mmCIF file of C-alpha atoms and ligand atoms in Angstrom:
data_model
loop_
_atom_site.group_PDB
_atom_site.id
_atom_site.type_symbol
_atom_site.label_atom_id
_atom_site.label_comp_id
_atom_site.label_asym_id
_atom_site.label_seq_id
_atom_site.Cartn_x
_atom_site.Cartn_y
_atom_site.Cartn_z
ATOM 1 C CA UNK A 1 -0.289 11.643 0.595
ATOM 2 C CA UNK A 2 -1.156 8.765 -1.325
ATOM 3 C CA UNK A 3 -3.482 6.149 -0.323
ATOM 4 C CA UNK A 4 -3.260 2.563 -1.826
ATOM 5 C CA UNK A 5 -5.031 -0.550 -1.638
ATOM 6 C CA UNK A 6 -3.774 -3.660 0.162
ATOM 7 C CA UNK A 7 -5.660 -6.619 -1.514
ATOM 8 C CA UNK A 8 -5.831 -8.892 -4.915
ATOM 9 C CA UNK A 9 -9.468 -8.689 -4.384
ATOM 10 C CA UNK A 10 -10.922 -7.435 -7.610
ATOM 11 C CA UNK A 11 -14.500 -6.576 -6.085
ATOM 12 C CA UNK A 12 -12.924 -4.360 -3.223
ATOM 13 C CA UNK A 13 -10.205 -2.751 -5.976
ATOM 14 C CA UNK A 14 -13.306 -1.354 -8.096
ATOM 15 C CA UNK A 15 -15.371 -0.541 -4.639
ATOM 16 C CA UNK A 16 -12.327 1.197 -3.675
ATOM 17 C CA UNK A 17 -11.339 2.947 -6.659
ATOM 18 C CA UNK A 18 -14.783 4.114 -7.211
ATOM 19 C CA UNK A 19 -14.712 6.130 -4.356
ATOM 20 C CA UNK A 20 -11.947 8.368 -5.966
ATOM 21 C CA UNK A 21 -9.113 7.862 -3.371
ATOM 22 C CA UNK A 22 -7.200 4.913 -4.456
ATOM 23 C CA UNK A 23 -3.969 5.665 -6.207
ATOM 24 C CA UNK A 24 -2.454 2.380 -6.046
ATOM 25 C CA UNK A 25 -2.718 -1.004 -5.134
ATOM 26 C CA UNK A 26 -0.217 -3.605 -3.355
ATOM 27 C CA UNK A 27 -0.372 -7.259 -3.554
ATOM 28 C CA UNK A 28 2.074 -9.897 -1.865
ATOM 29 C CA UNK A 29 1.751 -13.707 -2.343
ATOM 30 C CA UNK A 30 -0.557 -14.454 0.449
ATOM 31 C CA UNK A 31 -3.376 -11.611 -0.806
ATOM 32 C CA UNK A 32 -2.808 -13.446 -4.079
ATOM 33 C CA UNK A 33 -3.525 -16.933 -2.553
ATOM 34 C CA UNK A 34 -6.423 -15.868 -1.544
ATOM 35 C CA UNK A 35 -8.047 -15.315 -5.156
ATOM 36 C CA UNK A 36 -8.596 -17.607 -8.236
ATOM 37 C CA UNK A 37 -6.982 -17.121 -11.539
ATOM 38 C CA UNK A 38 -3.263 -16.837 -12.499
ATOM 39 C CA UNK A 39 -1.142 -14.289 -10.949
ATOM 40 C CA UNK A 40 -0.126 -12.734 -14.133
ATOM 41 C CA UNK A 41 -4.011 -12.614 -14.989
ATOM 42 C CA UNK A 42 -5.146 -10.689 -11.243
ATOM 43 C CA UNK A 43 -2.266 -8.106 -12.192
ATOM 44 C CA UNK A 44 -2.953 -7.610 -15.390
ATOM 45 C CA UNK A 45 -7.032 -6.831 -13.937
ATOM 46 C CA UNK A 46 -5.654 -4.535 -11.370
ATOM 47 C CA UNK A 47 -3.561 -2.452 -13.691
ATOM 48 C CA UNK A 48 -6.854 -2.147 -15.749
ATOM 49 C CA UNK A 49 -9.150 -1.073 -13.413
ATOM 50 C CA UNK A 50 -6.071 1.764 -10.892
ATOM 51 C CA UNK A 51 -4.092 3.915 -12.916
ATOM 52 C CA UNK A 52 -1.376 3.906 -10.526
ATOM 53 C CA UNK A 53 1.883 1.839 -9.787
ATOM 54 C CA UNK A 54 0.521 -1.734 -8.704
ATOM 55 C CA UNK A 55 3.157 -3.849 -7.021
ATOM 56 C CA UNK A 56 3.649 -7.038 -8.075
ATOM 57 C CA UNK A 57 6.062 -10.068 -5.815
ATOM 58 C CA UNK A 58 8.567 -11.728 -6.409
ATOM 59 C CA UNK A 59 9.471 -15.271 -5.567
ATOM 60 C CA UNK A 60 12.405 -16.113 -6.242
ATOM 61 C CA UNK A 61 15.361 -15.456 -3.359
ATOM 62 C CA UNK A 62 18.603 -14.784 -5.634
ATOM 63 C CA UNK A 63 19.239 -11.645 -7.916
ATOM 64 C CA UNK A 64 19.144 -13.650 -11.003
ATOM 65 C CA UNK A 65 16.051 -15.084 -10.395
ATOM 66 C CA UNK A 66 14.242 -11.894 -9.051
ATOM 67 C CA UNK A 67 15.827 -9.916 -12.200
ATOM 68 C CA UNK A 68 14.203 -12.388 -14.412
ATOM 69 C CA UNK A 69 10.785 -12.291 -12.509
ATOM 70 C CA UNK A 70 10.698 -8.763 -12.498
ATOM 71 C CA UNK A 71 11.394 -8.171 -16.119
ATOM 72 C CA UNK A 72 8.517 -10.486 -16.905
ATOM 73 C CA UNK A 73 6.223 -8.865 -14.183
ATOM 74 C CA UNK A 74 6.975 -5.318 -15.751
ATOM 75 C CA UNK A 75 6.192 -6.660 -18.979
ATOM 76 C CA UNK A 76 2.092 -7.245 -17.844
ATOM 77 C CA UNK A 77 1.898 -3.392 -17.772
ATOM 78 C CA UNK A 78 3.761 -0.133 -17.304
ATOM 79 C CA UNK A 79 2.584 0.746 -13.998
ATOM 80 C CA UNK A 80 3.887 -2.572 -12.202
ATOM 81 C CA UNK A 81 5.848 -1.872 -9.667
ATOM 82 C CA UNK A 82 8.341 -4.918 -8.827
ATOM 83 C CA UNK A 83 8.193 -6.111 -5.044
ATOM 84 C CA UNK A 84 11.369 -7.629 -3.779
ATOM 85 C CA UNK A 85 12.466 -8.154 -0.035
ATOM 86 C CA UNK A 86 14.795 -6.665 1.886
ATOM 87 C CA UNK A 87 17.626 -9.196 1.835
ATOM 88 C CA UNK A 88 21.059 -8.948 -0.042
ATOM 89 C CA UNK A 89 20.254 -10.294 -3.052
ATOM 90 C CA UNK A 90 17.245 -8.104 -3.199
ATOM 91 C CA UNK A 91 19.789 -5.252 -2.843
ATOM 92 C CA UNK A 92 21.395 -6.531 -5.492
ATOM 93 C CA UNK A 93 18.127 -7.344 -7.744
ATOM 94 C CA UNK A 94 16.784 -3.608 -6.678
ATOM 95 C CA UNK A 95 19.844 -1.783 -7.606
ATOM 96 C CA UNK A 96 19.957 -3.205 -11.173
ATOM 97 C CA UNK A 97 16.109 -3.493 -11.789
ATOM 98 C CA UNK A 98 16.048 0.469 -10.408
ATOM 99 C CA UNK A 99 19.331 1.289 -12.887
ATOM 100 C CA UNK A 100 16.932 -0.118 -16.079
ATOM 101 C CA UNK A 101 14.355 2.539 -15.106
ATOM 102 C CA UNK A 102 12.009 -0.737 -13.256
ATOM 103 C CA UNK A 103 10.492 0.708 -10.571
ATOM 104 C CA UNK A 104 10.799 -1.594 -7.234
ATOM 105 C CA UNK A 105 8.865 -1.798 -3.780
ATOM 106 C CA UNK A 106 11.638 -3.147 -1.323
ATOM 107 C CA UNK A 107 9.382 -4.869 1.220
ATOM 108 C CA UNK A 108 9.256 -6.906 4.850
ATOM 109 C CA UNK A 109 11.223 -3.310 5.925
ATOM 110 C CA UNK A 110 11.725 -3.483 9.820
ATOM 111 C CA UNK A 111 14.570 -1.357 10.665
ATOM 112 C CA UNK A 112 15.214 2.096 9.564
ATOM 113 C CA UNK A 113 18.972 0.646 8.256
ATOM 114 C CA UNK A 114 17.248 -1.791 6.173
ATOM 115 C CA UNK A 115 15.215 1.174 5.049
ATOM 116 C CA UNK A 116 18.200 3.294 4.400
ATOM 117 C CA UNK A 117 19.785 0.855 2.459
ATOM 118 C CA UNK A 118 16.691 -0.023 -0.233
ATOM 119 C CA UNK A 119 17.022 4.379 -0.730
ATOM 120 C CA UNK A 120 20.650 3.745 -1.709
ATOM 121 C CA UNK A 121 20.084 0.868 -4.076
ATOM 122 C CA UNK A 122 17.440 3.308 -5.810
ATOM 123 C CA UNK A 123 14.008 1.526 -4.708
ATOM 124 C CA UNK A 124 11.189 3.500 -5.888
ATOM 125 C CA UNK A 125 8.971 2.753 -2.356
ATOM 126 C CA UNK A 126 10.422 0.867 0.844
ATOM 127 C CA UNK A 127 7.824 -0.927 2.697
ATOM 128 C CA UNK A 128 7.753 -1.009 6.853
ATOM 129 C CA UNK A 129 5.208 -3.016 8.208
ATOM 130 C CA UNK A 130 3.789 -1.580 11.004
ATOM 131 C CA UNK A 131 1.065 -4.204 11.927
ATOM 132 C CA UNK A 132 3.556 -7.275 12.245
ATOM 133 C CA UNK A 133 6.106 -4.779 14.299
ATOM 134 C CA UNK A 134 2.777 -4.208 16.868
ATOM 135 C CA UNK A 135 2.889 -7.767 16.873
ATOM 136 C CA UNK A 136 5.757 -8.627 18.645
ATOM 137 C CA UNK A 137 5.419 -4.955 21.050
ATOM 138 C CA UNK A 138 7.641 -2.994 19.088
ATOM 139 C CA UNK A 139 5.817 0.272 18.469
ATOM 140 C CA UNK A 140 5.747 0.253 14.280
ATOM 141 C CA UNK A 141 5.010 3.819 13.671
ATOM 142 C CA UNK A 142 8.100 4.470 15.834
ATOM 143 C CA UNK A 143 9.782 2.769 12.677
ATOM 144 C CA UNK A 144 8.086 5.265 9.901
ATOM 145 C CA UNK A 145 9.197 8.220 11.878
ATOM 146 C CA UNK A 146 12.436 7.553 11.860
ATOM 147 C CA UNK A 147 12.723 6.272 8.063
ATOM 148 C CA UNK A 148 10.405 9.759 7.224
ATOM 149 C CA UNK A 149 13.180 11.339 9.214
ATOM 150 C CA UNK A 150 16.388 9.456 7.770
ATOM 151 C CA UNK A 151 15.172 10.272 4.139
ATOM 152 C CA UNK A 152 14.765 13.803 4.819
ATOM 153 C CA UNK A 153 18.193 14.325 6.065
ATOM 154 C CA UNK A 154 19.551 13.239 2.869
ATOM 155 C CA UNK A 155 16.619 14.268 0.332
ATOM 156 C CA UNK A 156 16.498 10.738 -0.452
ATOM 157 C CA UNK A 157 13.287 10.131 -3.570
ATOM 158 C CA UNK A 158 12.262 6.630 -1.833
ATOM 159 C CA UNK A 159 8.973 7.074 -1.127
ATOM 160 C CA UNK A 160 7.479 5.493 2.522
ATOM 161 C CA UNK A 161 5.371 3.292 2.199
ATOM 162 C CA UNK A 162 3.190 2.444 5.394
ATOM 163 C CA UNK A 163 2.488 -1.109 4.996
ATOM 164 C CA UNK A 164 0.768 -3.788 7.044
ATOM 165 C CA UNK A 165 -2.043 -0.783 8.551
ATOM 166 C CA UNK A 166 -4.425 -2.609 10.452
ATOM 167 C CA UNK A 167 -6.294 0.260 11.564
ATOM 168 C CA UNK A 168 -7.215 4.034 11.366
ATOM 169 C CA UNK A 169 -4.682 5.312 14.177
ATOM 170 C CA UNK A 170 -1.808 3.843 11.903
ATOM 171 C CA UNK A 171 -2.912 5.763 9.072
ATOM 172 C CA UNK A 172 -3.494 8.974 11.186
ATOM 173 C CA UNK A 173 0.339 8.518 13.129
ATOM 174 C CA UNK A 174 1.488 8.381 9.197
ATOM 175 C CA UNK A 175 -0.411 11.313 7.858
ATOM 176 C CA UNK A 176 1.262 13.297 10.451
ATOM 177 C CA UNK A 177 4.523 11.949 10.146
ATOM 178 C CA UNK A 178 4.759 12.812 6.720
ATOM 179 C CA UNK A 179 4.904 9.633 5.027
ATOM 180 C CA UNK A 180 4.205 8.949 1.397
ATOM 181 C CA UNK A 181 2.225 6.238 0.805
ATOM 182 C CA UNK A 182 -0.282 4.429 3.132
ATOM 183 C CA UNK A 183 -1.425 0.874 2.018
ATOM 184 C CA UNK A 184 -4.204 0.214 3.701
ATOM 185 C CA UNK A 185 -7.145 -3.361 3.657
ATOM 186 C CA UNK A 186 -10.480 -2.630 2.096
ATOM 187 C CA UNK A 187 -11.720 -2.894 6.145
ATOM 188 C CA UNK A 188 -9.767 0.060 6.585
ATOM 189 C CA UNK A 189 -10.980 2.354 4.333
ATOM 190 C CA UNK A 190 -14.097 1.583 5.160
ATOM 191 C CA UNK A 191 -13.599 1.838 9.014
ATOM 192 C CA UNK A 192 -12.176 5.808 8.053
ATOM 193 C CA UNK A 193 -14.988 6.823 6.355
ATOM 194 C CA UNK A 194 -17.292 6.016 8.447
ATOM 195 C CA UNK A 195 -17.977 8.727 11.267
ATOM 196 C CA UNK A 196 -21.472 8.097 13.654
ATOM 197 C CA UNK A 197 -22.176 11.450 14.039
ATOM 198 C CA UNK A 198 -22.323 11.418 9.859
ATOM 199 C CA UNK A 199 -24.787 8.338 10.188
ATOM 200 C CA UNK A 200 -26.827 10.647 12.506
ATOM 201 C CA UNK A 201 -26.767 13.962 11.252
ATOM 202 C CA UNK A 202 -28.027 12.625 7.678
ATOM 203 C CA UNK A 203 -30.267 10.743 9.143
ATOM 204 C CA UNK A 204 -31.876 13.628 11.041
ATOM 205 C CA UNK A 205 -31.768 15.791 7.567
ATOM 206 C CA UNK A 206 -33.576 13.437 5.984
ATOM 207 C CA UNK A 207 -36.420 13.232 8.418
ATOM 208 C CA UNK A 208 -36.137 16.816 8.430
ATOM 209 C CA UNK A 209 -36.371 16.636 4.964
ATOM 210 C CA UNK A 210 -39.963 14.316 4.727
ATOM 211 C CA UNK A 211 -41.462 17.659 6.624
ATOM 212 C CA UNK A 212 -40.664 20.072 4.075
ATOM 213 C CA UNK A 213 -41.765 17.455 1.736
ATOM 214 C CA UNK A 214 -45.019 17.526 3.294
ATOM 215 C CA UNK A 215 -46.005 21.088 2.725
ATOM 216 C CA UNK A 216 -46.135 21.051 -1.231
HETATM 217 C C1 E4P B 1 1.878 -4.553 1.684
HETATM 218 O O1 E4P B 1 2.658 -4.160 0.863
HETATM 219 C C2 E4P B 1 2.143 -5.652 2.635
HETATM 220 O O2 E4P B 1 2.408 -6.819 1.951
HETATM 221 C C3 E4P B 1 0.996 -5.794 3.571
HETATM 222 O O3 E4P B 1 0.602 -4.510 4.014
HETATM 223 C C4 E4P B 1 1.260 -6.728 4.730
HETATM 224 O O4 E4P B 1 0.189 -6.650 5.631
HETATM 225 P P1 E4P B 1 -0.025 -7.733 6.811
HETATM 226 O O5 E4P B 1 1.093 -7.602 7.783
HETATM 227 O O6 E4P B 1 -1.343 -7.347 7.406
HETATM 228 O O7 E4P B 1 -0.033 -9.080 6.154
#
């Protein structure tokens, strides 16, 4: 399973990676409103600092428009992966970007047909959002089963990609379902390493520790 960051934030991309589990990042436009400096800039950072595919948004709504994006957001680095939502003329954009070897993230997934349809246009990684389906009381993991299930019927290579994980349970329910990818915030990560009986037990080994300290 791979685990990928869900942030622009530079400082939490190198805390992250330096613990040795990131193998990817995602961004969408509102992570990147959140930082300073030029888009093009933030992505080009990221791809420097995870060697892994890094998706990258586009704006524009029509297949022209998100072609042209996308060619000039693949350009910033190899491992830019193109971000386009699920609507038709992302179908459209997906299915020729994926054809000219451009590797693309369909996102804002919320059905499992939507899901089955970014697989047949060739998407690299579909995107359901979990957090926003809890939102509005639709169980989201109920979603990632049935896409994990859907793509194994017909050995589909579109990776899952758990998106909008807004806490440790969601990243659990997809580790058992079998999905790909999680993307997960920087709170996340840091909520599943932590453990209080790890907090405990070192901290009774160290005290343990000052007594055999105090015999030499
Ligand atoms: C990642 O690809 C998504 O853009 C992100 O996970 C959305 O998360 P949110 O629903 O918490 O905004």
């Amino acid at each position: 399973m791979k685990f990928f960051i869900d942030t622009a934030n530079i400082d939490e991309i190198r805390e992250a990676s330096d613990m040795g589990v990131i193998d990817g990042v995602t961004t969408n436009p509102s992570l990147i409103s959140k930082e300073d400096g030029k888009f093009e800039d933030i992505i080009r950072q990221i791809c420097e600092i995870v060697d892994g595919p890094i998706s990258a948004e586009v704006i524009a709504t029509d297949a022209a428009g998100m072609i042209d994006e996308a060619r000039k957001l693949s350009q910033i680095h190899k491992n830019v992966v193109v971000k386009i939502p699920c609507i038709r003329e992302g179908l459209k954009a997906t299915k020729a970007l994926s054809s000219d070897g451009i590797g693309v993230n369909m996102t804002l997934v919320f059905s499992p047909s939507q899901a089955l349809l970014a697989a047949k246009a060739g998407a690299m990684f579909a995107s359901p959002f979990v957090g926003r389906l809890d939102d509005i009381s639709h169980y989201g993991m109920e979603l990632v089963q049935q896409i994990v299930s859907i793509y194994n019927n017909y050995s589909f290579e579109t990776e899952v990609l758990v998106a909008s994980i807004r806490n440790p349970l969601h990243l659990v329910d997809a580790a058992q379902m079998g999905a790909d990818v999680a993307t997960m915030p920087f709170k996340v990560i840091d909520q599943i390493v932590r453990h209080p009986l790890t907090d405990i037990g070192l901290k009774k080994f160290l005290a343990d520790w000052e007594k055999v300290k105090a015999r030499s």
